[in-house]
């Protein structure tokens, strides 16, 4: 389960942020998870609780923001959001595109600490 490794990275970041802010603990961590990031939300939540034990992030809420996949369509000259990840074609004009602009990220967007 690679989510545990990812969760450890998230906890390290949150713990460091709280330490830097001189805060007693982390209350929430927001992460953006792309639909193509290969991360299972349930497994990440579960892993986060385990990884956070004993750190300043223990008991913090992990808020997962789902990021849909978007491709760049050269014909529309615009970014287009896909409904699924089976077909890499523009949903508007049906032009194929492998130019993925969003949906692969796994990034901490914000960390809330107790002040
Ligand atoms: Zn298009």
XYZ file of N, CA, C and O and ligand atoms in Angstrom:
461
model
N 0.851 -1.199 0.000
C 0.000 0.000 0.000
C 0.883 1.245 0.000
O 1.471 1.607 1.013
N 1.013 1.870 -1.171
C 1.921 3.019 -1.256
C 1.334 4.272 -0.606
O 2.041 5.245 -0.375
N 0.040 4.227 -0.279
C -0.577 5.378 0.392
C 0.092 5.681 1.740
O 0.115 6.826 2.155
N 0.622 4.634 2.384
C 1.260 4.865 3.685
C 2.504 5.740 3.524
O 2.739 6.649 4.324
N 3.270 5.490 2.481
C 4.447 6.308 2.204
C 4.051 7.755 1.912
O 4.684 8.698 2.389
N 2.997 7.902 1.135
C 2.507 9.246 0.804
C 2.012 9.953 2.057
O 2.275 11.138 2.266
N 1.292 9.201 2.896
C 0.754 9.769 4.132
C 1.884 10.231 5.048
O 1.785 11.291 5.674
N 2.974 9.475 5.083
C 4.113 9.864 5.914
C 4.685 11.189 5.434
O 5.056 12.038 6.236
N 4.757 11.360 4.121
C 5.257 12.612 3.549
C 4.361 13.781 3.924
O 4.844 14.873 4.255
N 3.045 13.555 3.881
C 2.076 14.603 4.220
C 2.194 14.969 5.701
O 2.194 16.144 6.069
N 2.320 13.941 6.543
C 2.447 14.168 7.986
C 3.735 14.948 8.292
O 3.726 15.883 9.088
N 4.827 14.589 7.614
C 6.103 15.291 7.822
C 5.957 16.775 7.522
O 6.423 17.627 8.271
N 5.282 17.073 6.407
C 5.062 18.466 6.011
C 4.228 19.208 7.055
O 4.547 20.333 7.442
N 3.141 18.565 7.487
C 2.223 19.181 8.451
C 2.906 19.399 9.796
O 2.770 20.457 10.419
N 3.676 18.398 10.203
C 4.399 18.472 11.475
C 5.404 19.633 11.423
O 5.491 20.433 12.359
N 6.110 19.736 10.318
C 7.100 20.806 10.146
C 6.430 22.180 10.144
O 6.952 23.136 10.720
N 5.261 22.258 9.499
C 4.541 23.538 9.429
C 4.103 23.989 10.821
O 4.205 25.170 11.172
N 3.611 23.042 11.633
C 3.165 23.362 12.991
C 4.359 23.782 13.853
O 4.274 24.741 14.622
N 5.468 23.064 13.696
C 6.675 23.383 14.457
C 7.141 24.797 14.130
O 7.426 25.599 15.021
N 7.157 25.093 12.832
C 7.611 26.397 12.369
C 6.712 27.522 12.886
O 7.182 28.607 13.216
N 5.401 27.238 12.946
C 4.441 28.244 13.401
C 4.379 28.313 14.935
O 3.686 29.158 15.499
N 5.062 27.407 15.599
C 5.027 27.359 17.054
C 3.658 26.917 17.569
O 3.250 27.266 18.676
N 2.949 26.161 16.738
C 1.596 25.710 17.093
C 1.661 24.386 17.849
O 2.544 23.565 17.584
N 0.709 24.171 18.772
C 0.723 22.917 19.544
C 0.308 21.707 18.727
O 0.722 20.586 19.010
N -0.543 21.930 17.723
C -0.940 20.787 16.886
C -1.563 21.225 15.569
O -1.994 22.372 15.424
N -1.623 20.264 14.672
C -2.246 20.474 13.367
C -3.716 20.094 13.496
O -4.042 19.070 14.108
N -4.622 20.917 12.976
C -6.045 20.578 13.064
C -6.568 19.975 11.760
O -7.441 19.121 11.770
N -6.032 20.437 10.618
C -6.486 19.893 9.336
C -5.423 20.048 8.256
O -4.634 20.992 8.283
N -5.425 19.096 7.350
C -4.518 19.156 6.199
C -5.374 18.941 4.953
O -6.167 18.002 4.891
N -5.231 19.859 4.003
C -5.972 19.739 2.747
C -5.026 19.251 1.657
O -3.966 19.831 1.467
N -5.425 18.205 0.975
C -4.600 17.704 -0.129
C -5.428 17.625 -1.410
O -6.609 17.278 -1.383
N -4.772 17.949 -2.502
C -5.407 17.819 -3.809
C -4.950 16.504 -4.400
O -3.752 16.269 -4.529
N -5.914 15.662 -4.722
C -5.574 14.353 -5.278
C -6.209 14.221 -6.661
O -7.427 14.199 -6.803
N -5.353 14.150 -7.665
C -5.832 13.974 -9.033
C -6.402 12.590 -9.225
O -5.966 11.640 -8.579
N -7.384 12.486 -10.137
C -8.013 11.172 -10.378
C -7.066 10.190 -11.034
O -7.320 8.993 -11.054
N -5.957 10.694 -11.583
C -4.968 9.803 -12.182
C -3.733 9.665 -11.306
O -2.722 9.135 -11.746
N -3.821 10.146 -10.085
C -2.655 10.099 -9.189
C -2.397 8.675 -8.685
O -1.333 8.396 -8.136
N -3.349 7.805 -8.883
C -3.187 6.419 -8.438
C -3.302 6.276 -6.934
O -2.704 5.393 -6.334
N -4.060 7.174 -6.335
C -4.217 7.156 -4.886
C -5.672 6.837 -4.551
O -6.590 7.425 -5.109
N -5.835 5.908 -3.647
C -7.170 5.536 -3.216
C -7.474 6.357 -1.964
O -6.751 6.280 -0.971
N -8.529 7.183 -2.035
C -8.832 8.122 -0.950
C -9.004 7.429 0.407
O -8.453 7.879 1.409
N -9.726 6.334 0.429
C -9.971 5.617 1.682
C -8.671 5.131 2.309
O -8.462 5.248 3.517
N -7.791 4.605 1.455
C -6.500 4.101 1.931
C -5.633 5.247 2.431
O -4.890 5.102 3.403
N -5.735 6.393 1.774
C -4.931 7.547 2.188
C -5.400 8.073 3.549
O -4.584 8.377 4.418
N -6.713 8.127 3.739
C -7.275 8.583 5.024
C -6.832 7.661 6.157
O -6.416 8.112 7.225
N -6.938 6.380 5.895
C -6.570 5.360 6.873
C -5.079 5.470 7.209
O -4.683 5.497 8.376
N -4.252 5.592 6.172
C -2.801 5.686 6.350
C -2.400 6.957 7.076
O -1.446 6.970 7.856
N -3.135 8.032 6.798
C -2.810 9.306 7.429
C -2.933 9.197 8.949
O -2.070 9.667 9.685
N -4.010 8.569 9.404
C -4.217 8.402 10.853
C -3.079 7.610 11.492
O -2.632 7.932 12.590
N -2.619 6.590 10.787
C -1.515 5.765 11.304
C -0.223 6.571 11.316
O 0.493 6.609 12.320
N 0.053 7.233 10.188
C 1.305 7.993 10.052
C 1.373 9.170 11.025
O 2.445 9.575 11.444
N 0.198 9.714 11.368
C 0.165 10.910 12.222
C 0.372 10.603 13.698
O 0.657 11.515 14.479
N 0.237 9.336 14.074
C 0.383 8.964 15.487
C 1.724 9.429 16.050
O 2.770 9.174 15.470
N 1.655 10.137 17.144
C 2.870 10.585 17.805
C 3.450 11.879 17.250
O 4.421 12.398 17.775
N 2.843 12.397 16.164
C 3.325 13.665 15.605
C 2.351 14.778 15.989
O 1.305 14.526 16.589
N 2.696 16.000 15.604
C 1.800 17.130 15.888
C 0.529 17.055 15.036
O -0.419 17.785 15.254
N 0.528 16.165 14.063
C -0.642 16.012 13.193
C -1.595 14.929 13.700
O -2.617 14.648 13.070
N -1.294 14.345 14.838
C -2.166 13.305 15.384
C -3.551 13.882 15.643
O -3.688 14.943 16.258
N -4.574 13.213 15.158
C -5.956 13.666 15.348
C -6.411 14.722 14.346
O -7.560 15.149 14.366
N -5.504 15.142 13.456
C -5.877 16.148 12.457
C -6.799 15.529 11.412
O -6.795 14.323 11.192
N -7.576 16.392 10.781
C -8.507 15.965 9.740
C -7.772 16.037 8.403
O -7.104 17.032 8.117
N -7.880 15.000 7.613
C -7.310 15.040 6.266
C -8.465 15.300 5.304
O -9.419 14.532 5.242
N -8.386 16.418 4.601
C -9.452 16.796 3.670
C -8.939 16.563 2.249
O -7.962 17.182 1.820
N -9.585 15.634 1.566
C -9.145 15.292 0.214
C -9.974 16.048 -0.818
O -11.198 15.952 -0.836
N -9.272 16.836 -1.629
C -9.939 17.565 -2.717
C -9.691 16.800 -4.006
O -8.560 16.613 -4.429
N -10.771 16.368 -4.597
C -10.726 15.565 -5.808
C -10.436 16.479 -7.020
O -11.138 17.457 -7.231
N -9.391 16.150 -7.768
C -9.059 16.963 -8.941
C -9.342 16.166 -10.216
O -8.719 15.133 -10.460
N -10.330 16.606 -11.004
C -10.634 15.873 -12.232
C -9.515 15.996 -13.260
O -8.677 16.892 -13.177
N -9.521 15.064 -14.205
C -8.494 15.075 -15.249
C -8.880 16.078 -16.325
O -10.043 16.151 -16.728
N -7.924 16.865 -16.768
C -8.167 17.795 -17.868
C -7.072 17.646 -18.904
O -5.907 17.451 -18.570
N -7.475 17.684 -20.158
C -6.502 17.617 -21.260
C -6.522 18.943 -22.006
O -7.496 19.707 -21.905
N -5.467 19.187 -22.743
C -5.418 20.374 -23.584
C -5.915 19.965 -24.959
O -5.399 19.008 -25.550
N -6.940 20.657 -25.450
C -7.444 20.358 -26.787
C -6.889 21.393 -27.758
O -7.178 22.582 -27.633
N -6.081 20.925 -28.736
C -5.488 21.881 -29.678
C -6.533 22.511 -30.605
O -6.343 23.624 -31.081
N -7.626 21.784 -30.836
C -8.648 22.300 -31.740
C -9.482 23.390 -31.068
O -9.759 24.434 -31.653
N -9.876 23.136 -29.810
C -10.642 24.141 -29.059
C -9.712 25.234 -28.527
O -10.163 26.292 -28.123
N -8.415 24.917 -28.515
C -7.420 25.821 -27.941
C -7.779 26.127 -26.483
O -7.745 27.278 -26.049
N -8.165 25.066 -25.782
C -8.586 25.234 -24.383
C -8.365 23.949 -23.599
O -8.228 22.869 -24.183
N -8.360 24.096 -22.268
C -8.268 22.951 -21.381
C -9.676 22.388 -21.241
O -10.618 23.137 -21.024
N -9.800 21.073 -21.392
C -11.128 20.449 -21.281
C -11.092 19.360 -20.220
O -10.187 18.537 -20.198
N -12.113 19.376 -19.371
C -12.204 18.403 -18.297
C -12.816 17.102 -18.800
O -13.840 17.125 -19.483
N -12.190 15.987 -18.437
C -12.719 14.690 -18.856
C -13.646 14.126 -17.787
O -13.444 14.357 -16.603
N -14.632 13.367 -18.220
C -15.557 12.733 -17.278
C -14.924 11.496 -16.672
O -15.104 11.193 -15.512
N -14.152 10.786 -17.470
C -13.503 9.571 -16.982
C -12.053 9.579 -17.423
O -11.562 10.584 -17.927
N -11.368 8.443 -17.231
C -9.978 8.403 -17.673
C -9.783 7.258 -18.667
O -8.693 6.762 -18.865
N -10.856 6.857 -19.326
C -10.762 5.781 -20.300
C -10.501 6.331 -21.694
O -9.882 5.713 -22.536
N -11.007 7.524 -21.952
C -10.924 8.105 -23.290
C -10.219 9.448 -23.221
O -10.708 10.363 -22.564
N -9.109 9.528 -23.928
C -8.418 10.812 -23.955
C -8.773 11.581 -25.210
O -7.970 11.755 -26.114
N -10.025 12.017 -25.223
C -10.530 12.803 -26.335
C -11.257 14.002 -25.775
O -11.863 13.927 -24.710
N -11.219 15.085 -26.516
C -11.912 16.295 -26.091
C -13.409 16.018 -25.989
O -14.011 15.510 -26.932
N -14.036 16.334 -24.843
C -15.471 16.082 -24.690
C -16.325 17.017 -25.551
O -17.509 16.768 -25.756
N -15.736 18.064 -26.088
C -16.490 19.021 -26.890
C -16.415 18.686 -28.379
O -17.429 18.563 -29.058
N -15.201 18.489 -28.901
C -15.049 18.291 -30.352
C -14.513 16.917 -30.723
O -14.315 16.630 -31.894
N -14.244 16.061 -29.729
C -13.808 14.681 -29.951
C -12.394 14.540 -30.527
O -12.026 13.485 -31.025
N -11.591 15.571 -30.461
C -10.210 15.483 -30.919
C -9.386 14.720 -29.878
O -9.472 15.028 -28.700
N -8.615 13.694 -30.326
C -7.783 12.982 -29.351
C -6.640 13.865 -28.835
O -6.087 14.657 -29.606
N -6.333 13.708 -27.559
C -5.215 14.460 -26.999
C -4.622 13.713 -25.824
O -5.337 13.195 -24.977
N -3.308 13.625 -25.797
C -2.640 12.979 -24.666
C -1.957 14.007 -23.795
O -1.154 13.673 -22.929
N -2.290 15.257 -24.047
C -1.656 16.354 -23.309
C -2.429 16.605 -22.014
O -3.377 17.393 -21.987
N -2.010 15.890 -20.968
C -2.743 15.960 -19.694
C -2.259 17.159 -18.882
O -1.081 17.287 -18.593
N -3.192 18.025 -18.553
C -2.832 19.244 -17.827
C -3.125 19.174 -16.327
O -2.531 19.883 -15.537
N -4.089 18.376 -15.959
C -4.457 18.238 -14.545
C -4.889 16.821 -14.286
O -5.291 16.122 -15.208
N -4.849 16.414 -13.008
C -5.387 15.101 -12.646
C -4.350 14.109 -12.178
O -4.681 13.000 -11.803
N -3.048 14.510 -12.238
C -2.020 13.583 -11.772
C -1.387 14.061 -10.471
O -0.479 13.421 -9.959
N -1.880 15.172 -9.964
C -1.222 15.763 -8.796
C -1.587 15.108 -7.476
O -2.658 14.553 -7.303
N -0.640 15.173 -6.576
C -0.896 14.839 -5.185
C -0.133 15.923 -4.438
O 1.086 15.893 -4.375
N -0.865 16.907 -3.963
C -0.195 18.051 -3.365
C -0.931 18.556 -2.142
O -2.160 18.578 -2.108
N -0.172 18.942 -1.149
C -0.767 19.543 0.037
C -1.099 20.986 -0.327
O -0.218 21.728 -0.769
N -2.372 21.367 -0.221
C -2.735 22.732 -0.603
C -2.760 23.674 0.596
O -2.450 24.852 0.463
N -3.146 23.171 1.764
C -3.074 24.017 2.954
C -3.039 23.188 4.230
O -3.475 22.037 4.248
N -2.482 23.790 5.250
C -2.353 23.130 6.553
C -2.912 24.073 7.604
O -2.519 25.243 7.656
N -3.859 23.587 8.395
C -4.433 24.409 9.465
C -3.844 23.952 10.789
O -3.817 22.759 11.082
N -3.389 24.923 11.573
C -2.833 24.583 12.882
C -3.603 25.313 13.973
O -4.273 26.312 13.721
N -3.505 24.765 15.172
C -4.154 25.398 16.318
C -3.255 26.558 16.754
O -2.036 26.394 16.819
N -3.885 27.707 17.023
C -3.038 28.843 17.400
C -3.113 29.091 18.894
O -3.985 28.597 19.564
Zn -11.838 20.223 -28.399
